[in-house]
Coordinates of C-alpha atoms and ligand atoms in Angstrom, one line a residue:
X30 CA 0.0 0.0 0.0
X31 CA 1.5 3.4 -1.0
X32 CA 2.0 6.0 1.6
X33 CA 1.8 9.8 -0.2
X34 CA 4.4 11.9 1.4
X35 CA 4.4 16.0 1.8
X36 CA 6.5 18.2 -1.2
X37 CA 8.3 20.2 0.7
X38 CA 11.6 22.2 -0.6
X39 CA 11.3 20.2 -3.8
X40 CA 11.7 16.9 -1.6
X41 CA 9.3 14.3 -0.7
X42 CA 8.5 14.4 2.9
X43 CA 7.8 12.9 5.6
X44 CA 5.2 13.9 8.2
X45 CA 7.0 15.4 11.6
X46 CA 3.4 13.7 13.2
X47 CA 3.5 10.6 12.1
X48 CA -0.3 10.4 11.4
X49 CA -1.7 9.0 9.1
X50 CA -5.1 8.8 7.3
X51 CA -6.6 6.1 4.9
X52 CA -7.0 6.8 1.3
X53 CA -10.2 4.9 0.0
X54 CA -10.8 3.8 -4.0
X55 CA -14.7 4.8 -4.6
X56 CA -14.7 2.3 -7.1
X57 CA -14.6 -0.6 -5.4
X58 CA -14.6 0.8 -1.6
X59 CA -11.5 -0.7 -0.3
X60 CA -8.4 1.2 1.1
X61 CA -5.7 1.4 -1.7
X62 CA -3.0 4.3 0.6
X63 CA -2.5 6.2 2.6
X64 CA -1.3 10.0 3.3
X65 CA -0.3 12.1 6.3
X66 CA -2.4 14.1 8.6
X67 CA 0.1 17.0 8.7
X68 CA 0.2 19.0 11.7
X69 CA 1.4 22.7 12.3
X70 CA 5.0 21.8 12.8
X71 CA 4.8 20.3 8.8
X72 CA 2.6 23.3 7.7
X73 CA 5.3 25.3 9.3
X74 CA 8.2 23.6 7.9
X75 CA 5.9 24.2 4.4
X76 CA 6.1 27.6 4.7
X77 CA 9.3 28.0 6.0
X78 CA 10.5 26.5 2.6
X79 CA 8.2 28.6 0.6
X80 CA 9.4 32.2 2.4
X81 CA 12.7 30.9 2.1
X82 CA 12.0 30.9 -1.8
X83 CA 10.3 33.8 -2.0
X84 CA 13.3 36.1 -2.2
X85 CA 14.3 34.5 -5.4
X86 CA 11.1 33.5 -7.2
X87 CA 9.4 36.9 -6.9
X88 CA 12.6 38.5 -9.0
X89 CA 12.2 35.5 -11.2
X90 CA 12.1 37.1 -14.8
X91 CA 8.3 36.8 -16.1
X92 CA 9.7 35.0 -18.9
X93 CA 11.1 32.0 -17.2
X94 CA 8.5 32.0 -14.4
X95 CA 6.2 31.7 -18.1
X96 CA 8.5 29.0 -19.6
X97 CA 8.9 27.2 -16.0
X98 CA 4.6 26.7 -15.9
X99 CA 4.9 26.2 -19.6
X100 CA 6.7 23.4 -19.3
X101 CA 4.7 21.9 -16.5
X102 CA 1.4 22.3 -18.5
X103 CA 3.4 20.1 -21.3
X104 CA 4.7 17.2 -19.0
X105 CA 1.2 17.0 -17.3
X106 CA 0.2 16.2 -21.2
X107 CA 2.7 13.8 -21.6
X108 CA 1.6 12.3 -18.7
X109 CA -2.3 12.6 -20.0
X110 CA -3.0 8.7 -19.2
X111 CA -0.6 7.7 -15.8
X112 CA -2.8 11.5 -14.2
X113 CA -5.8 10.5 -15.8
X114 CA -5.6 7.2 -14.0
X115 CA -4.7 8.6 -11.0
X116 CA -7.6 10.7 -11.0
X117 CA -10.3 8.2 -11.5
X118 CA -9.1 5.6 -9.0
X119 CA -9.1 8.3 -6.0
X120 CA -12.0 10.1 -7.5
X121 CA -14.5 7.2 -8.5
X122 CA -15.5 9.8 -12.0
X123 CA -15.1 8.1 -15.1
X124 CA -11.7 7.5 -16.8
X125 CA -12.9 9.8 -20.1
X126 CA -14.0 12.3 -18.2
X127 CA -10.5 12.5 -16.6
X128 CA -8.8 12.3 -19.7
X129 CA -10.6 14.7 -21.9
X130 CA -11.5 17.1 -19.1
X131 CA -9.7 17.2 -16.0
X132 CA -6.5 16.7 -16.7
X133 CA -6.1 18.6 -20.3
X134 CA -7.7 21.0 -18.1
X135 CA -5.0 21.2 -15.4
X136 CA -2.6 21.6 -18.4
X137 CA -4.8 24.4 -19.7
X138 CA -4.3 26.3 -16.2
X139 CA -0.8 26.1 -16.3
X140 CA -0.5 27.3 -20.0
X141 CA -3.0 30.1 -19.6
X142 CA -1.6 31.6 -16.4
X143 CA 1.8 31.0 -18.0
X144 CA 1.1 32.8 -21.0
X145 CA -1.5 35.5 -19.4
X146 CA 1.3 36.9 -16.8
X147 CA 3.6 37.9 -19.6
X148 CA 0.5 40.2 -20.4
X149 CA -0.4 41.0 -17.4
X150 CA -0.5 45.4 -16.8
X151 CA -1.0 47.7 -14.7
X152 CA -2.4 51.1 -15.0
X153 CA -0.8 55.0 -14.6
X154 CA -2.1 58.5 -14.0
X155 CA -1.0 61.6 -15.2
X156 CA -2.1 63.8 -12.2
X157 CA -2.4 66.7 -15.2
X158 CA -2.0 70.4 -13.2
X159 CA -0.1 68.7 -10.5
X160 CA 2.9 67.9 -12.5
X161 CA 2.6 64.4 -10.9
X162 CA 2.1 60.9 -12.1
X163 CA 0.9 57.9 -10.8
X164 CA 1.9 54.4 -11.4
X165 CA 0.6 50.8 -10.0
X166 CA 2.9 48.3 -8.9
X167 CA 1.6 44.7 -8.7
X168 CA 3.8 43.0 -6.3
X169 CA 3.3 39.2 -5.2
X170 CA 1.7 38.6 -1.9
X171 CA 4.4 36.3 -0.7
X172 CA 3.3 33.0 0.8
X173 CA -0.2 32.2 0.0
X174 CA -2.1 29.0 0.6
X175 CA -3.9 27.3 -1.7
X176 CA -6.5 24.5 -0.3
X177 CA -8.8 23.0 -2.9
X178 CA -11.6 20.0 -3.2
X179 CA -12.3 16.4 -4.1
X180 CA -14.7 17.2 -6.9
X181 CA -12.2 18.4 -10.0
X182 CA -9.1 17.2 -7.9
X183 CA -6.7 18.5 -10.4
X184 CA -8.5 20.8 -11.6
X185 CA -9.2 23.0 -9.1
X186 CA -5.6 22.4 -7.5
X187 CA -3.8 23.7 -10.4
X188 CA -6.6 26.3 -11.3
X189 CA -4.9 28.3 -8.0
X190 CA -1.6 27.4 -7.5
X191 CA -0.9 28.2 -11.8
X192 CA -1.9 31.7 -11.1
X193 CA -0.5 32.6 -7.8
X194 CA 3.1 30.8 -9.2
X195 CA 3.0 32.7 -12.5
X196 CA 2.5 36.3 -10.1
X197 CA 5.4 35.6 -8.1
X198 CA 4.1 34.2 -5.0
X199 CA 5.4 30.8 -3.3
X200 CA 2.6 28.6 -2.6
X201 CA 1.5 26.3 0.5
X202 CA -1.0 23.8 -1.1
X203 CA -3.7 21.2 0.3
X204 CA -5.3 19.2 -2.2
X205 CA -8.9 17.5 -0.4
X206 CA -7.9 14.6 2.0
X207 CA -10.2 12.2 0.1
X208 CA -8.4 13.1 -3.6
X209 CA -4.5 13.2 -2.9
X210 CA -3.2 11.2 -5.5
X211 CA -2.9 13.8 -8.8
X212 CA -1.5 16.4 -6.5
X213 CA 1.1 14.1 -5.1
X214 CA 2.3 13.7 -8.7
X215 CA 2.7 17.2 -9.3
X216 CA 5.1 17.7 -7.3
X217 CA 7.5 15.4 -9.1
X218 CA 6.8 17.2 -12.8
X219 CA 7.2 20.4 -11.3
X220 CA 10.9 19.1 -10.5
X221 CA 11.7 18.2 -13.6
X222 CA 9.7 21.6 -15.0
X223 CA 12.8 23.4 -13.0
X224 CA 10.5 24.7 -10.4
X225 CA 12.7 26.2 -7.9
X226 CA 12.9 24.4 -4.1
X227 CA 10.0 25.5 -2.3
X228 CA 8.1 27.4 -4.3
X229 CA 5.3 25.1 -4.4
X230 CA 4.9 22.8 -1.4
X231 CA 2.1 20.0 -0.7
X232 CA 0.6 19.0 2.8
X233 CA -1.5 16.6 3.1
X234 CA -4.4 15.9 5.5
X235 CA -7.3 16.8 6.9
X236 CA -9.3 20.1 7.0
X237 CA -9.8 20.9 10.7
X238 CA -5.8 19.8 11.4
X239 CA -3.6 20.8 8.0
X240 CA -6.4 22.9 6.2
X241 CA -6.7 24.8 9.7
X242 CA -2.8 24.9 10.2
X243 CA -2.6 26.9 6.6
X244 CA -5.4 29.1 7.7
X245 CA -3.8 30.1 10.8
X246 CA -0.4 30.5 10.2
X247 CA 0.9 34.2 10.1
X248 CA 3.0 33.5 7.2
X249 CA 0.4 32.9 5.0
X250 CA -0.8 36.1 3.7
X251 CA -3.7 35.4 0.9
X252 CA -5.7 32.1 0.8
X253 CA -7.6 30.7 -2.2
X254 CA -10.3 28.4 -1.1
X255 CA -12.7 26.0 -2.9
X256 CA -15.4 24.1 -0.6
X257 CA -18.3 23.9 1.0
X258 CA -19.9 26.8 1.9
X259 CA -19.6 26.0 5.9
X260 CA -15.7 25.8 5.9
X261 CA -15.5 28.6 3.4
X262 CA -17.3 30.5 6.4
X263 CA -15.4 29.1 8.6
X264 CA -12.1 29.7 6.8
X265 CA -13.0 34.2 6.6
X266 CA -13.9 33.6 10.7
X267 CA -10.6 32.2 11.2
X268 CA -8.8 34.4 8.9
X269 CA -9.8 37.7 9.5
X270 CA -8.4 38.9 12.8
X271 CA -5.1 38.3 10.5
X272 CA -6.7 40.3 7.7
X273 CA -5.6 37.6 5.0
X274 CA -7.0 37.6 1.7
X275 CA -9.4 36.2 0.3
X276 CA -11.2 34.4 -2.3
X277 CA -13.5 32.1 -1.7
X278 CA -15.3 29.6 -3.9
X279 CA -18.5 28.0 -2.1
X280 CA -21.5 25.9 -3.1
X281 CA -24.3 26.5 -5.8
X282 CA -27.8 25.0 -6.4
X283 CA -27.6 26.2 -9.8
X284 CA -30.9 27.0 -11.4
X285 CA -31.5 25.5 -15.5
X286 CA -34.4 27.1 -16.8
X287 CA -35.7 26.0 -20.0
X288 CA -38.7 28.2 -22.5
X289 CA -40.6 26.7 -24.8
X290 CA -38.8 28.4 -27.8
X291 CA -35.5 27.0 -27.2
X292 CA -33.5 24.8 -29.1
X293 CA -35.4 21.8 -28.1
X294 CA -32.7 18.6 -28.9
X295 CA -29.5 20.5 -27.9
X296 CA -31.3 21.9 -24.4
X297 CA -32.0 17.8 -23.9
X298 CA -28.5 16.9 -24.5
X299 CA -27.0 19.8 -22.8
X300 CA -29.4 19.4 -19.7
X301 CA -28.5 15.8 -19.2
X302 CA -24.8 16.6 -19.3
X303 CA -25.3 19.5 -17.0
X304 CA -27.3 17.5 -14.2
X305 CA -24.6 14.5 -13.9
X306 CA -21.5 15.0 -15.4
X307 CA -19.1 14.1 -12.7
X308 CA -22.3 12.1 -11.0
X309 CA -23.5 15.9 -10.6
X310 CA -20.3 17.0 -8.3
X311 CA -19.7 20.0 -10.0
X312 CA -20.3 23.1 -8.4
X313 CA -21.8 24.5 -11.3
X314 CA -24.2 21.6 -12.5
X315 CA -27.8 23.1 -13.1
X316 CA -29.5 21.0 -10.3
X317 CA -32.9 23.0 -10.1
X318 CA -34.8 22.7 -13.3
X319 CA -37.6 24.6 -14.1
X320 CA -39.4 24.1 -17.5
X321 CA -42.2 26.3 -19.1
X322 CA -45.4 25.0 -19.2
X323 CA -46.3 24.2 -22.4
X324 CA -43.4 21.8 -23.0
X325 CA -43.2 20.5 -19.0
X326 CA -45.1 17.1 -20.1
X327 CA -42.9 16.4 -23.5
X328 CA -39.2 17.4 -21.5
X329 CA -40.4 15.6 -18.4
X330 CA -40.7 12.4 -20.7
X331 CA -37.8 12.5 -22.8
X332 CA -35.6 13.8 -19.7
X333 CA -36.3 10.5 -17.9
X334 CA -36.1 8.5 -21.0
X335 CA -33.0 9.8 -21.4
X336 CA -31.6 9.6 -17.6
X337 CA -32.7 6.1 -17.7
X338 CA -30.4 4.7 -20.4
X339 CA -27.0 6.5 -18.8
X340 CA -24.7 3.6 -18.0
X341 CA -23.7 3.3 -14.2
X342 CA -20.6 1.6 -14.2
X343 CA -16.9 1.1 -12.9
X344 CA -14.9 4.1 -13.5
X345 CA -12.5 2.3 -15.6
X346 CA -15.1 0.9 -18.7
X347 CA -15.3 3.3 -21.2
X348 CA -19.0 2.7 -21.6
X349 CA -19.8 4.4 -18.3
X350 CA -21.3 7.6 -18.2
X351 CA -22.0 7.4 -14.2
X352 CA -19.0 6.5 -11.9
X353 CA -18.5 6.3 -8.6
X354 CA -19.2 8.7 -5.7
X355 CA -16.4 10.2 -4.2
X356 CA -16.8 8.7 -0.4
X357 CA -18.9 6.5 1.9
X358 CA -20.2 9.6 3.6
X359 CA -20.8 11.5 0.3
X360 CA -23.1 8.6 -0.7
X361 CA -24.6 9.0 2.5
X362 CA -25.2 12.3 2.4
X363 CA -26.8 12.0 -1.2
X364 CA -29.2 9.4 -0.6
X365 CA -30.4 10.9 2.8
X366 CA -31.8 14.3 0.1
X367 CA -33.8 11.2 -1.6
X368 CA -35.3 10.1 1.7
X369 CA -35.9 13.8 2.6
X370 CA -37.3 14.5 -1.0
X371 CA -40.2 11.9 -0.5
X372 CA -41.1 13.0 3.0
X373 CA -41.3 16.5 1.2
X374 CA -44.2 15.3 -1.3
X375 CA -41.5 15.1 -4.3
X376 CA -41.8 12.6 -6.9
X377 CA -39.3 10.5 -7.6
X378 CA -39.2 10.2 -11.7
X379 CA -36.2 8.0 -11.7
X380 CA -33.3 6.9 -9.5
X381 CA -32.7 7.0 -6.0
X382 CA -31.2 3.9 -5.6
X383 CA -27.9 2.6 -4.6
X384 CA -26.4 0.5 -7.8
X385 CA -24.4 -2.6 -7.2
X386 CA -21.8 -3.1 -9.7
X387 CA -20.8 -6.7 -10.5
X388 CA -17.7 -7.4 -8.9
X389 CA -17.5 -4.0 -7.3
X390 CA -20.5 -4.4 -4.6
X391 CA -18.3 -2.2 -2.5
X392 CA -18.2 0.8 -4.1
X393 CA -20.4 4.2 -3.7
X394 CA -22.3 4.1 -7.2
X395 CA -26.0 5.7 -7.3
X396 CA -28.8 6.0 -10.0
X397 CA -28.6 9.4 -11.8
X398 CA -32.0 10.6 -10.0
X399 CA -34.8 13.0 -10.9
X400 CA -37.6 14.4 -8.4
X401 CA -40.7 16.3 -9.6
X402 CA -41.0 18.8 -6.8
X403 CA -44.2 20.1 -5.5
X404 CA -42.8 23.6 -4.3
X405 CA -39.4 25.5 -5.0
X406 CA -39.2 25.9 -0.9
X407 CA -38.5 22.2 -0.3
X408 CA -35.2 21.3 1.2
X409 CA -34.1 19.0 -1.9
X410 CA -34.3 22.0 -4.3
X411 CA -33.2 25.2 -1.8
X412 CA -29.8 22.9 -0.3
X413 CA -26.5 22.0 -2.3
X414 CA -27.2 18.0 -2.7
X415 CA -23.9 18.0 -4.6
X416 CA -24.3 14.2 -6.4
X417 CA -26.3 13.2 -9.4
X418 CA -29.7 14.7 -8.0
X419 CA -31.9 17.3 -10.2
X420 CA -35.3 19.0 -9.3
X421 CA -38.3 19.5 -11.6
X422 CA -40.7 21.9 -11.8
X423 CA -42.4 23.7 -14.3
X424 CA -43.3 27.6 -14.3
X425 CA -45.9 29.7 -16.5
X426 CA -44.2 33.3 -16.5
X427 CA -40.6 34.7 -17.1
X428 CA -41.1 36.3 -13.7
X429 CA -41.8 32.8 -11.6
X430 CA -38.9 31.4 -13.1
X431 CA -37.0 34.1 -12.1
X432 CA -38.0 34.6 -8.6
X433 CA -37.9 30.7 -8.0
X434 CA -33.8 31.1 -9.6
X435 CA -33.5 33.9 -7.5
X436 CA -34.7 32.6 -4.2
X437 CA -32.1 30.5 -2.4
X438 CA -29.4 31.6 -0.6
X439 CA -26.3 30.5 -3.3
X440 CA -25.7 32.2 -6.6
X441 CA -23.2 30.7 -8.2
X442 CA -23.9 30.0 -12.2
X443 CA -27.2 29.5 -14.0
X444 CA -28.4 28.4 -17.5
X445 CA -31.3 29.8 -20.1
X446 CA -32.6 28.4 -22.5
X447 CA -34.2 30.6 -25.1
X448 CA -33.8 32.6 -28.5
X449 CA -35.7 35.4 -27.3
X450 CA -32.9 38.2 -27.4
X451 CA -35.2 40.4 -25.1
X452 CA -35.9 38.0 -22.5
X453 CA -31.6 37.0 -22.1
X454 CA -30.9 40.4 -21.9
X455 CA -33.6 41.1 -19.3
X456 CA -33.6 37.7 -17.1
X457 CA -29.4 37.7 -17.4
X458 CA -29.2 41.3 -15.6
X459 CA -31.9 39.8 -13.2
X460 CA -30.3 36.3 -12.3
X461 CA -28.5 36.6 -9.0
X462 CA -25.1 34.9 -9.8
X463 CA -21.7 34.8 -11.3
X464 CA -22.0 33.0 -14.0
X465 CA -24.9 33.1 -16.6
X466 CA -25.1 30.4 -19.5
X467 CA -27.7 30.9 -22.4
X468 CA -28.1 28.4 -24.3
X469 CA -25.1 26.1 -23.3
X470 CA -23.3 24.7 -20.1
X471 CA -19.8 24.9 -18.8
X472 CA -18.3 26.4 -21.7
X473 CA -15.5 27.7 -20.4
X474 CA -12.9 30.6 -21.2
X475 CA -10.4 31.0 -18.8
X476 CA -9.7 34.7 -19.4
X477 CA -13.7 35.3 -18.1
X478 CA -14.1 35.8 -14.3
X479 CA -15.4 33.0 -12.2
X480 CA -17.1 32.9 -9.0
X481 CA -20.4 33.8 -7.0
X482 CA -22.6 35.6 -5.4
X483 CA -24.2 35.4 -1.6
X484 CA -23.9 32.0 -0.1
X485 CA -21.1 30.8 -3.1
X486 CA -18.6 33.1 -2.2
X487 CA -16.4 35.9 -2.4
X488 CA -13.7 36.8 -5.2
X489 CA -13.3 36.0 -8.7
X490 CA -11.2 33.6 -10.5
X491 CA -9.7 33.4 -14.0
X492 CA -8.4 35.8 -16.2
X493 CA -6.5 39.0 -14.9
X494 CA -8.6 38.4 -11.7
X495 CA -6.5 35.8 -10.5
X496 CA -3.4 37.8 -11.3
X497 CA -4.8 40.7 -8.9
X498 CA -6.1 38.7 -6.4
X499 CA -2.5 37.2 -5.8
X500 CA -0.9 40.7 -6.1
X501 CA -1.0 43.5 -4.0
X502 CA -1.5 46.8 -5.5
X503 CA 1.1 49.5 -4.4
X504 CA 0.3 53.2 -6.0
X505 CA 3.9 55.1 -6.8
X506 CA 2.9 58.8 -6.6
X507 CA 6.1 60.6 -8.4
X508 CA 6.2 64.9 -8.8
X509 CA 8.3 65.8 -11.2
Ligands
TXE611 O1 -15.9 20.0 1.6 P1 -14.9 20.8 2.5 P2 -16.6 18.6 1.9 C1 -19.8 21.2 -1.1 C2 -20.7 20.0 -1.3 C3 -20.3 19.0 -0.3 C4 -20.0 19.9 0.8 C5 -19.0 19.3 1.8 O2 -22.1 20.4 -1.0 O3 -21.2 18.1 0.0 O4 -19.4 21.1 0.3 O5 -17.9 18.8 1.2 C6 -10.6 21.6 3.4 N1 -9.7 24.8 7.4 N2 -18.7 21.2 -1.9 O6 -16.8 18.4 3.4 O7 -14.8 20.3 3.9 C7 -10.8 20.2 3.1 O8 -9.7 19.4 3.6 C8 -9.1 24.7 6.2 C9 -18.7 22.2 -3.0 O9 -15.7 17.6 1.3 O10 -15.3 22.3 2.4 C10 -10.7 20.2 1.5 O11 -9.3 20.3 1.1 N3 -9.5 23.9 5.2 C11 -17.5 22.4 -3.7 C12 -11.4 21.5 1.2 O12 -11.4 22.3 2.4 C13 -10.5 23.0 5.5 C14 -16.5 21.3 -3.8 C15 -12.9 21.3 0.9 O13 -13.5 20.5 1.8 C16 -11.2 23.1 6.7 C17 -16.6 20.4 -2.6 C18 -10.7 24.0 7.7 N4 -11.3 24.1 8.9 C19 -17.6 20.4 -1.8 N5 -12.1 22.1 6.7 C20 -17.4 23.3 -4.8 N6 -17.7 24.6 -4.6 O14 -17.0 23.0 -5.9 C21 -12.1 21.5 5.5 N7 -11.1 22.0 4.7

């Protein structure tokens, strides 16, 4: 059985505690590693490495600090299959959806931020009539800590730490406790991409011990976070007597609402992809779905149909659309909404059942699901389910559809679907959220800003946004 060690000065470490946490396989449910539950004293001895570094990496020239993450983005390619694995044995999603998605994507971060901070500028004044002129310097923060989730493993990881390298900071990172594996692996690449010692170190381990150790130590200047909404609120409680940055990246119980005039085949399509790609642990999949009237009956058919025939399978077959959930206690949590969702009056269309998969009995598969909701206030559609769980319900007026989007405390992304000009213009300024989609799902440019509003956050990232967040911004006031 493998035991994961800490990167930390460019070495792989072992934990000063001693501790130790299983890693689980959601596939087939049985423990396949282990990693360390690092403590302070290897939090510390992270970021004593990383300020250590500082001094050099922030006078790095942009250009190699640019060919250093472009050359990481091209090993992670090269290593598109052994990461891809990786990924879907910790994470239970299916082994396509890690090769054309999550990993390409964590090569994407590392090319985009690479390239972006080479064109990255700040802005100056002329005070005209004061012979004066301002200038902006955008300095790195320092050490900033980077703690990410279990959904997009990868993903997510890289989708900070590319950003806050390519500004000039060194970085103290957690990857989630239940998804350690692709992280691990970084750190070796990143050797061989010339990263300097201790710019980027890895602990591993849990939230309230490591995750907590990066949020309190007074080192750590700026912290990135993507997770539930609780810790993110726990995370600005603990951080703010400090006054560290940051940006946080919660929940969503993203709204899809379809009108009658859309493009009817490519909604269908779209919609099933958006309610259970990644078994519907995406932050942004469009789990409340609220269809007008007139074409309620015919989607409500052809959704289920549809639903119905997606293949829940081992992670590993490339004929399955459905993989496994990420943890014991994730399943749990999933299947209790379904339980809820029926003492709430909903009806279940389809799923709700655990699946057993031949030869896998063990592992934390579920039936894509779809309740038809009597009201929008019910638990299962107002609370992030986070697993492959949608709501129905139909509505008769642009306005219902909006107030029901509008009324639940996240705001993260939503999706329309119309081609009425008027009415996306209109409903798009309307919709509380980040993110608006019309007429497609999760297409992604990663110059745009990402993040939410209320309960899913604070902060953007992507784009320039990123680059700011992990600078400071120091006016220069010069008379002449
Ligand atoms: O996330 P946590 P969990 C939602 C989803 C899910 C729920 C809980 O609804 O069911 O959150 O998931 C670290 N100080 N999302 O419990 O705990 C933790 O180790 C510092 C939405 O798995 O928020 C991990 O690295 N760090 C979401 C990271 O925070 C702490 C993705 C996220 O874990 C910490 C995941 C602490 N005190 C879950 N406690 C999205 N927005 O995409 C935990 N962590």
């Amino acid at each position: 059985m493998q035991q994961l060690k800490n990167f930390i000065n460019g070495q792989y470490t072992l934990p000063v505690s001693n501790n130790w946490i299983d890693n689980y396989c959601p596939a087939n449910g049985e423990v396949y590693g282990q990693i360390p539950n690092s403590s302070k004293d290897d939090v510390a001895q992270a970021c004593r490495a990383a300020k250590n570094a500082f001094a050099n990496w922030s006078q790095t020239t942009i250009e190699k600090r640019s060919r250093i993450l472009l050359k990481i983005s091209e090993l992670l390619e090269k290593n598109l299959q052994r990461f891809a694995e990786a990924e879907s044995t910790d994470n239970g999603k299916p082994i396509s959806l890690a090769k054309t998605v999550d990993i390409p994507r964590a090569a994407s971060n590392f090319r985009f931020f690479g390239n972006a901070i080479t064109q990255f500028a700040s802005e100056s004044h002329e005070s005209v009539g004061f012979n004066a002129i301002n200038y902006t310097l955008r300095q790195p923060i320092g050490v900033v800590g980077c703690i990410s989730p279990w959904n997009l493993p990868l993903y997510l990881f890289t989708w900070k730490i590319a950003p806050a390298l390519a500004a000039g900071n060194c970085v103290v990172a957690k990857p989630s406790e239940v998804t350690p594996m692709t992280a691990y692996l970084l750190g070796e690449l990143c050797n061989e991409a010339g990263l300097p010692k201790g710019v980027l170190n890895i602990v591993h381990g849990l939230g309230s011990t490591t995750g907590q150790a990066i949020v309190e130590h007074p080192d750590i200047k700026a912290i990135s976070f993507t997770g539930g909404t609780a810790t993110g609120a726990h995370i600005a409680r603990v951080a703010a007597p400090m006054f560290k940055k940051l940006s946080l990246e919660l929940g969503g119980k993203n709204p899809n609402i379809i009108f009658a005039d859309c493009d009817y085949d490519d909604m269908l399509e779209t919609t099933l992809r958006s309610s259970f790609a990644n078994q519907g642990q995406i932050c942004l999949c469009g789990s409340r779905i609220f269809v007008e009237q007139p074409i309620y009956n015919q989607f409500k058919t052809d959704f289920v149909a549809r639903v119905k025939k997606l293949n829940v399978g081992h992670p590993a077959e490339a004929t399955t659309d459905i993989g496994a959930l990420v943890s014991k206690p994730h399943l749990e949590k999933v299947m209790q909404y379904v339980t809820i969702a029926k003492e709430e009056g909903g009806t279940l269309l389809c799923g709700g059942n655990k699946v057993l998969v031949k030869g896998f009995e063990n592992g934390y598969y579920l039936e894509p699901t779809v309740i038809e909701v009597p009201t929008d206030e019910c638990r299962v559609n107002q609370e992030e389910i986070f697993g492959p769980v949608v709501t129905l319900m139909p509505f008769t007026t642009e306005n219902e559809a909006l107030t029901m989007a509008n009324k639940v405390k996240y705001g993260l992304s939503a999706t329309l679907w119309t081609n009425n000009l008027k009415r996306t213009m209109r409903m798009s300024q309307q919709i509380q959220a980040g993110i608006v989609w019309i007429n497609t799902w999760m297409l992604r440019d990663l110059r745009t800003p990402f993040g939410g509003v209320k309960s899913s956050g604070v902060g953007r990232e992507g784009g320039f946004e990123a680059l700011r967040f992990f600078t400071e911004a120091k006016n220069v006031c010069i008379k002449y």
